[in-house]
């Protein structure tokens, strides 16, 4: 199924907002989206998708999938997901305010053993764009330090810096509006961000595995 312009149509909800080269970004719009995406932790088997990690790393990755879905269901949060060839491969959820809190960002392979190129940066690009349009002053997130990949090293090039709030398995990172303003044009160019006319799509056209 394709686009409907009526946001109240019961079978349509996800809003196509942008393309990042081959990746497509969608905004969660109604309960049909939420109910579909709630199945992510049950449908995504990161051990099969990315062989070679240890047990604790897989467990932590799965916890992040569960946490992303949990935060998505908070009514005040905004959530975007991305697809590669209609296969969902990443999600970001955040609380929009002057200090925007990115509750969770999580990506996973669309093909076995192959991380999706620029998947995380594409989601950050959309979140940063929203932040700037909402005249935010600061972005904060908690970078996990015991996961399958070094998230701190991934986030630092995006202008996020470690704070003194350090915990056993995570560290708080943040960036102010001036740093986001500086980084966003570079990030848009890197991921080939192209905004589209917002269009409602049938969530059932996507798949998880």
mmCIF file of C-alpha atoms in Angstrom:
data_model
loop_
_atom_site.group_PDB
_atom_site.id
_atom_site.type_symbol
_atom_site.label_atom_id
_atom_site.label_comp_id
_atom_site.label_asym_id
_atom_site.label_seq_id
_atom_site.Cartn_x
_atom_site.Cartn_y
_atom_site.Cartn_z
ATOM 1 C CA UNK A 1 0.000 0.000 0.000
ATOM 2 C CA UNK A 2 1.106 3.560 -0.554
ATOM 3 C CA UNK A 3 0.390 7.000 0.758
ATOM 4 C CA UNK A 4 -2.720 8.457 2.327
ATOM 5 C CA UNK A 5 -3.013 12.141 3.244
ATOM 6 C CA UNK A 6 -5.507 11.584 6.050
ATOM 7 C CA UNK A 7 -3.639 11.093 9.352
ATOM 8 C CA UNK A 8 -6.749 9.605 10.951
ATOM 9 C CA UNK A 9 -7.018 6.673 8.557
ATOM 10 C CA UNK A 10 -6.889 3.613 10.850
ATOM 11 C CA UNK A 11 -4.445 1.656 8.679
ATOM 12 C CA UNK A 12 -1.958 4.463 8.037
ATOM 13 C CA UNK A 13 0.334 6.161 10.435
ATOM 14 C CA UNK A 14 4.081 6.195 9.822
ATOM 15 C CA UNK A 15 5.169 9.421 8.147
ATOM 16 C CA UNK A 16 7.911 9.340 5.535
ATOM 17 C CA UNK A 17 9.987 12.439 6.288
ATOM 18 C CA UNK A 18 13.372 12.023 4.608
ATOM 19 C CA UNK A 19 15.780 9.884 2.618
ATOM 20 C CA UNK A 20 19.441 9.359 3.446
ATOM 21 C CA UNK A 21 20.766 7.782 0.274
ATOM 22 C CA UNK A 22 19.268 4.259 0.382
ATOM 23 C CA UNK A 23 17.900 4.683 3.913
ATOM 24 C CA UNK A 24 14.410 6.061 4.456
ATOM 25 C CA UNK A 25 13.350 7.809 7.650
ATOM 26 C CA UNK A 26 9.847 7.637 9.126
ATOM 27 C CA UNK A 27 8.193 9.277 12.096
ATOM 28 C CA UNK A 28 5.987 7.176 14.366
ATOM 29 C CA UNK A 29 2.529 8.712 14.215
ATOM 30 C CA UNK A 30 -0.076 6.459 15.809
ATOM 31 C CA UNK A 31 -0.788 3.260 17.705
ATOM 32 C CA UNK A 32 -0.544 1.045 14.634
ATOM 33 C CA UNK A 33 3.111 2.042 14.352
ATOM 34 C CA UNK A 34 3.717 1.482 18.056
ATOM 35 C CA UNK A 35 2.060 -1.941 18.049
ATOM 36 C CA UNK A 36 4.111 -3.026 15.049
ATOM 37 C CA UNK A 37 7.430 -1.758 16.422
ATOM 38 C CA UNK A 38 6.783 -3.254 19.866
ATOM 39 C CA UNK A 39 7.666 -6.622 18.346
ATOM 40 C CA UNK A 40 11.269 -5.554 17.579
ATOM 41 C CA UNK A 41 12.881 -7.303 20.599
ATOM 42 C CA UNK A 42 11.100 -10.553 19.719
ATOM 43 C CA UNK A 43 11.762 -10.403 15.979
ATOM 44 C CA UNK A 44 15.359 -9.123 15.871
ATOM 45 C CA UNK A 45 17.958 -11.783 16.698
ATOM 46 C CA UNK A 46 21.202 -9.843 16.968
ATOM 47 C CA UNK A 47 23.206 -13.019 17.613
ATOM 48 C CA UNK A 48 22.226 -14.341 14.200
ATOM 49 C CA UNK A 49 22.575 -10.967 12.489
ATOM 50 C CA UNK A 50 26.045 -10.144 13.837
ATOM 51 C CA UNK A 51 28.048 -13.300 14.620
ATOM 52 C CA UNK A 52 31.260 -13.147 16.598
ATOM 53 C CA UNK A 53 30.327 -11.160 19.697
ATOM 54 C CA UNK A 54 30.233 -12.526 23.225
ATOM 55 C CA UNK A 55 27.174 -13.408 25.285
ATOM 56 C CA UNK A 56 27.174 -10.268 27.429
ATOM 57 C CA UNK A 57 27.411 -8.061 24.339
ATOM 58 C CA UNK A 58 24.396 -9.768 22.774
ATOM 59 C CA UNK A 59 22.474 -9.425 26.019
ATOM 60 C CA UNK A 60 23.268 -5.722 26.230
ATOM 61 C CA UNK A 61 22.255 -5.183 22.599
ATOM 62 C CA UNK A 62 18.937 -6.936 23.247
ATOM 63 C CA UNK A 63 18.392 -4.782 26.334
ATOM 64 C CA UNK A 64 18.797 -1.701 24.160
ATOM 65 C CA UNK A 65 16.187 -3.000 21.737
ATOM 66 C CA UNK A 66 13.797 -3.500 24.638
ATOM 67 C CA UNK A 67 14.581 -0.075 26.048
ATOM 68 C CA UNK A 68 14.060 1.626 22.687
ATOM 69 C CA UNK A 69 10.629 0.056 22.397
ATOM 70 C CA UNK A 70 9.792 0.983 25.970
ATOM 71 C CA UNK A 71 10.715 4.644 25.444
ATOM 72 C CA UNK A 72 8.829 4.730 22.155
ATOM 73 C CA UNK A 73 5.623 4.078 24.092
ATOM 74 C CA UNK A 74 6.054 7.183 26.263
ATOM 75 C CA UNK A 75 3.388 9.575 24.882
ATOM 76 C CA UNK A 76 5.572 12.685 25.161
ATOM 77 C CA UNK A 77 8.452 11.154 23.185
ATOM 78 C CA UNK A 78 9.137 11.449 19.468
ATOM 79 C CA UNK A 79 10.297 8.346 17.619
ATOM 80 C CA UNK A 80 11.787 7.831 14.180
ATOM 81 C CA UNK A 81 12.692 4.559 12.524
ATOM 82 C CA UNK A 82 14.636 3.847 9.369
ATOM 83 C CA UNK A 83 14.446 1.235 6.661
ATOM 84 C CA UNK A 84 16.732 -0.240 4.055
ATOM 85 C CA UNK A 85 14.774 -1.817 1.208
ATOM 86 C CA UNK A 86 11.672 -1.739 3.456
ATOM 87 C CA UNK A 87 13.463 -3.632 6.230
ATOM 88 C CA UNK A 88 13.520 -1.743 9.521
ATOM 89 C CA UNK A 89 17.094 -1.400 10.783
ATOM 90 C CA UNK A 90 17.138 1.371 13.368
ATOM 91 C CA UNK A 91 15.134 3.463 15.809
ATOM 92 C CA UNK A 92 15.670 6.639 17.821
ATOM 93 C CA UNK A 93 13.399 8.070 20.488
ATOM 94 C CA UNK A 94 13.777 11.363 22.310
ATOM 95 C CA UNK A 95 12.008 13.832 24.567
ATOM 96 C CA UNK A 96 11.755 17.184 22.756
ATOM 97 C CA UNK A 97 12.371 20.208 24.965
ATOM 98 C CA UNK A 98 14.861 23.030 25.379
ATOM 99 C CA UNK A 99 17.103 20.320 26.759
ATOM 100 C CA UNK A 100 16.354 17.444 24.411
ATOM 101 C CA UNK A 101 16.915 14.021 25.963
ATOM 102 C CA UNK A 102 17.751 11.254 23.511
ATOM 103 C CA UNK A 103 16.411 8.270 25.422
ATOM 104 C CA UNK A 104 17.654 5.629 23.050
ATOM 105 C CA UNK A 105 19.176 5.080 19.635
ATOM 106 C CA UNK A 106 19.618 1.532 18.395
ATOM 107 C CA UNK A 107 20.499 0.067 15.014
ATOM 108 C CA UNK A 108 21.006 -3.483 13.782
ATOM 109 C CA UNK A 109 22.121 -5.228 10.564
ATOM 110 C CA UNK A 110 19.721 -5.602 7.673
ATOM 111 C CA UNK A 111 21.880 -8.442 6.331
ATOM 112 C CA UNK A 112 23.846 -11.026 8.309
ATOM 113 C CA UNK A 113 27.245 -9.741 9.335
ATOM 114 C CA UNK A 114 26.825 -6.337 7.703
ATOM 115 C CA UNK A 115 26.188 -3.206 9.715
ATOM 116 C CA UNK A 116 24.049 -0.702 7.824
ATOM 117 C CA UNK A 117 26.315 2.125 6.681
ATOM 118 C CA UNK A 118 25.549 5.453 8.400
ATOM 119 C CA UNK A 119 22.399 4.071 10.043
ATOM 120 C CA UNK A 120 23.076 5.710 13.396
ATOM 121 C CA UNK A 121 24.269 9.004 11.897
ATOM 122 C CA UNK A 122 21.123 9.222 9.766
ATOM 123 C CA UNK A 123 18.922 8.917 12.849
ATOM 124 C CA UNK A 124 21.023 11.487 14.699
ATOM 125 C CA UNK A 125 20.720 13.809 11.716
ATOM 126 C CA UNK A 126 16.930 13.741 11.970
ATOM 127 C CA UNK A 127 16.989 14.257 15.747
ATOM 128 C CA UNK A 128 19.421 17.173 15.419
ATOM 129 C CA UNK A 129 17.236 18.730 12.723
ATOM 130 C CA UNK A 130 14.183 18.536 14.998
ATOM 131 C CA UNK A 131 16.234 19.975 17.858
ATOM 132 C CA UNK A 132 17.314 22.973 15.801
ATOM 133 C CA UNK A 133 13.826 23.625 14.437
ATOM 134 C CA UNK A 134 12.449 23.536 18.001
ATOM 135 C CA UNK A 135 15.056 26.087 19.161
ATOM 136 C CA UNK A 136 16.573 23.665 21.639
ATOM 137 C CA UNK A 137 19.516 24.724 23.786
ATOM 138 C CA UNK A 138 21.144 21.409 24.702
ATOM 139 C CA UNK A 139 21.041 17.723 23.769
ATOM 140 C CA UNK A 140 21.868 15.007 26.289
ATOM 141 C CA UNK A 141 22.090 11.238 26.111
ATOM 142 C CA UNK A 142 23.522 8.298 28.015
ATOM 143 C CA UNK A 143 26.173 6.429 26.030
ATOM 144 C CA UNK A 144 26.488 2.811 27.095
ATOM 145 C CA UNK A 145 30.022 1.629 27.826
ATOM 146 C CA UNK A 146 29.442 -2.131 28.031
ATOM 147 C CA UNK A 147 27.768 -2.768 24.701
ATOM 148 C CA UNK A 148 28.958 -4.496 21.530
ATOM 149 C CA UNK A 149 30.481 -1.283 20.113
ATOM 150 C CA UNK A 150 32.192 1.817 21.514
ATOM 151 C CA UNK A 151 29.350 4.326 21.464
ATOM 152 C CA UNK A 152 31.400 7.149 22.985
ATOM 153 C CA UNK A 153 33.806 7.049 20.039
ATOM 154 C CA UNK A 154 30.837 7.055 17.666
ATOM 155 C CA UNK A 155 29.131 10.025 19.326
ATOM 156 C CA UNK A 156 32.120 12.325 19.848
ATOM 157 C CA UNK A 157 32.486 13.201 16.120
ATOM 158 C CA UNK A 158 28.846 14.338 16.265
ATOM 159 C CA UNK A 159 29.734 17.072 18.739
ATOM 160 C CA UNK A 160 28.670 15.199 21.860
ATOM 161 C CA UNK A 161 31.137 15.378 24.727
ATOM 162 C CA UNK A 162 31.452 13.312 27.890
ATOM 163 C CA UNK A 163 30.324 14.955 31.113
ATOM 164 C CA UNK A 164 31.387 14.135 34.663
ATOM 165 C CA UNK A 165 28.239 12.035 35.090
ATOM 166 C CA UNK A 166 29.810 8.598 34.773
ATOM 167 C CA UNK A 167 28.182 5.331 35.832
ATOM 168 C CA UNK A 168 29.343 1.696 35.778
ATOM 169 C CA UNK A 169 27.788 0.962 32.380
ATOM 170 C CA UNK A 170 27.173 4.386 30.856
ATOM 171 C CA UNK A 171 28.339 7.991 30.638
ATOM 172 C CA UNK A 172 26.233 11.095 30.067
ATOM 173 C CA UNK A 173 27.169 13.057 26.946
ATOM 174 C CA UNK A 174 25.857 16.398 25.754
ATOM 175 C CA UNK A 175 26.156 19.130 23.121
ATOM 176 C CA UNK A 176 24.895 22.700 23.076
ATOM 177 C CA UNK A 177 22.954 24.380 20.288
ATOM 178 C CA UNK A 178 26.062 26.034 18.832
ATOM 179 C CA UNK A 179 27.813 22.702 18.385
ATOM 180 C CA UNK A 180 24.696 21.164 16.795
ATOM 181 C CA UNK A 181 24.416 24.132 14.434
ATOM 182 C CA UNK A 182 28.040 23.573 13.451
ATOM 183 C CA UNK A 183 27.724 19.799 13.013
ATOM 184 C CA UNK A 184 24.320 19.512 11.315
ATOM 185 C CA UNK A 185 25.293 20.738 7.807
ATOM 186 C CA UNK A 186 28.265 18.349 7.796
ATOM 187 C CA UNK A 187 26.056 15.504 8.980
ATOM 188 C CA UNK A 188 23.376 16.187 6.360
ATOM 189 C CA UNK A 189 26.010 16.103 3.658
ATOM 190 C CA UNK A 190 27.599 12.933 5.039
ATOM 191 C CA UNK A 191 24.364 10.906 5.102
ATOM 192 C CA UNK A 192 22.959 12.580 1.954
ATOM 193 C CA UNK A 193 19.939 13.803 3.896
ATOM 194 C CA UNK A 194 17.056 14.852 1.664
ATOM 195 C CA UNK A 195 13.827 15.988 3.235
ATOM 196 C CA UNK A 196 10.671 14.754 1.553
ATOM 197 C CA UNK A 197 7.116 16.006 1.561
ATOM 198 C CA UNK A 198 5.599 14.265 4.632
ATOM 199 C CA UNK A 199 3.503 11.329 3.471
ATOM 200 C CA UNK A 200 1.576 8.752 5.471
ATOM 201 C CA UNK A 201 2.392 5.133 4.728
ATOM 202 C CA UNK A 202 1.006 1.779 5.745
ATOM 203 C CA UNK A 203 3.193 0.382 8.536
ATOM 204 C CA UNK A 204 2.460 -3.108 7.208
ATOM 205 C CA UNK A 205 4.621 -2.500 4.132
ATOM 206 C CA UNK A 206 7.714 -2.842 6.341
ATOM 207 C CA UNK A 207 9.259 -5.964 7.831
ATOM 208 C CA UNK A 208 11.747 -6.841 10.541
ATOM 209 C CA UNK A 209 13.329 -10.095 9.379
#
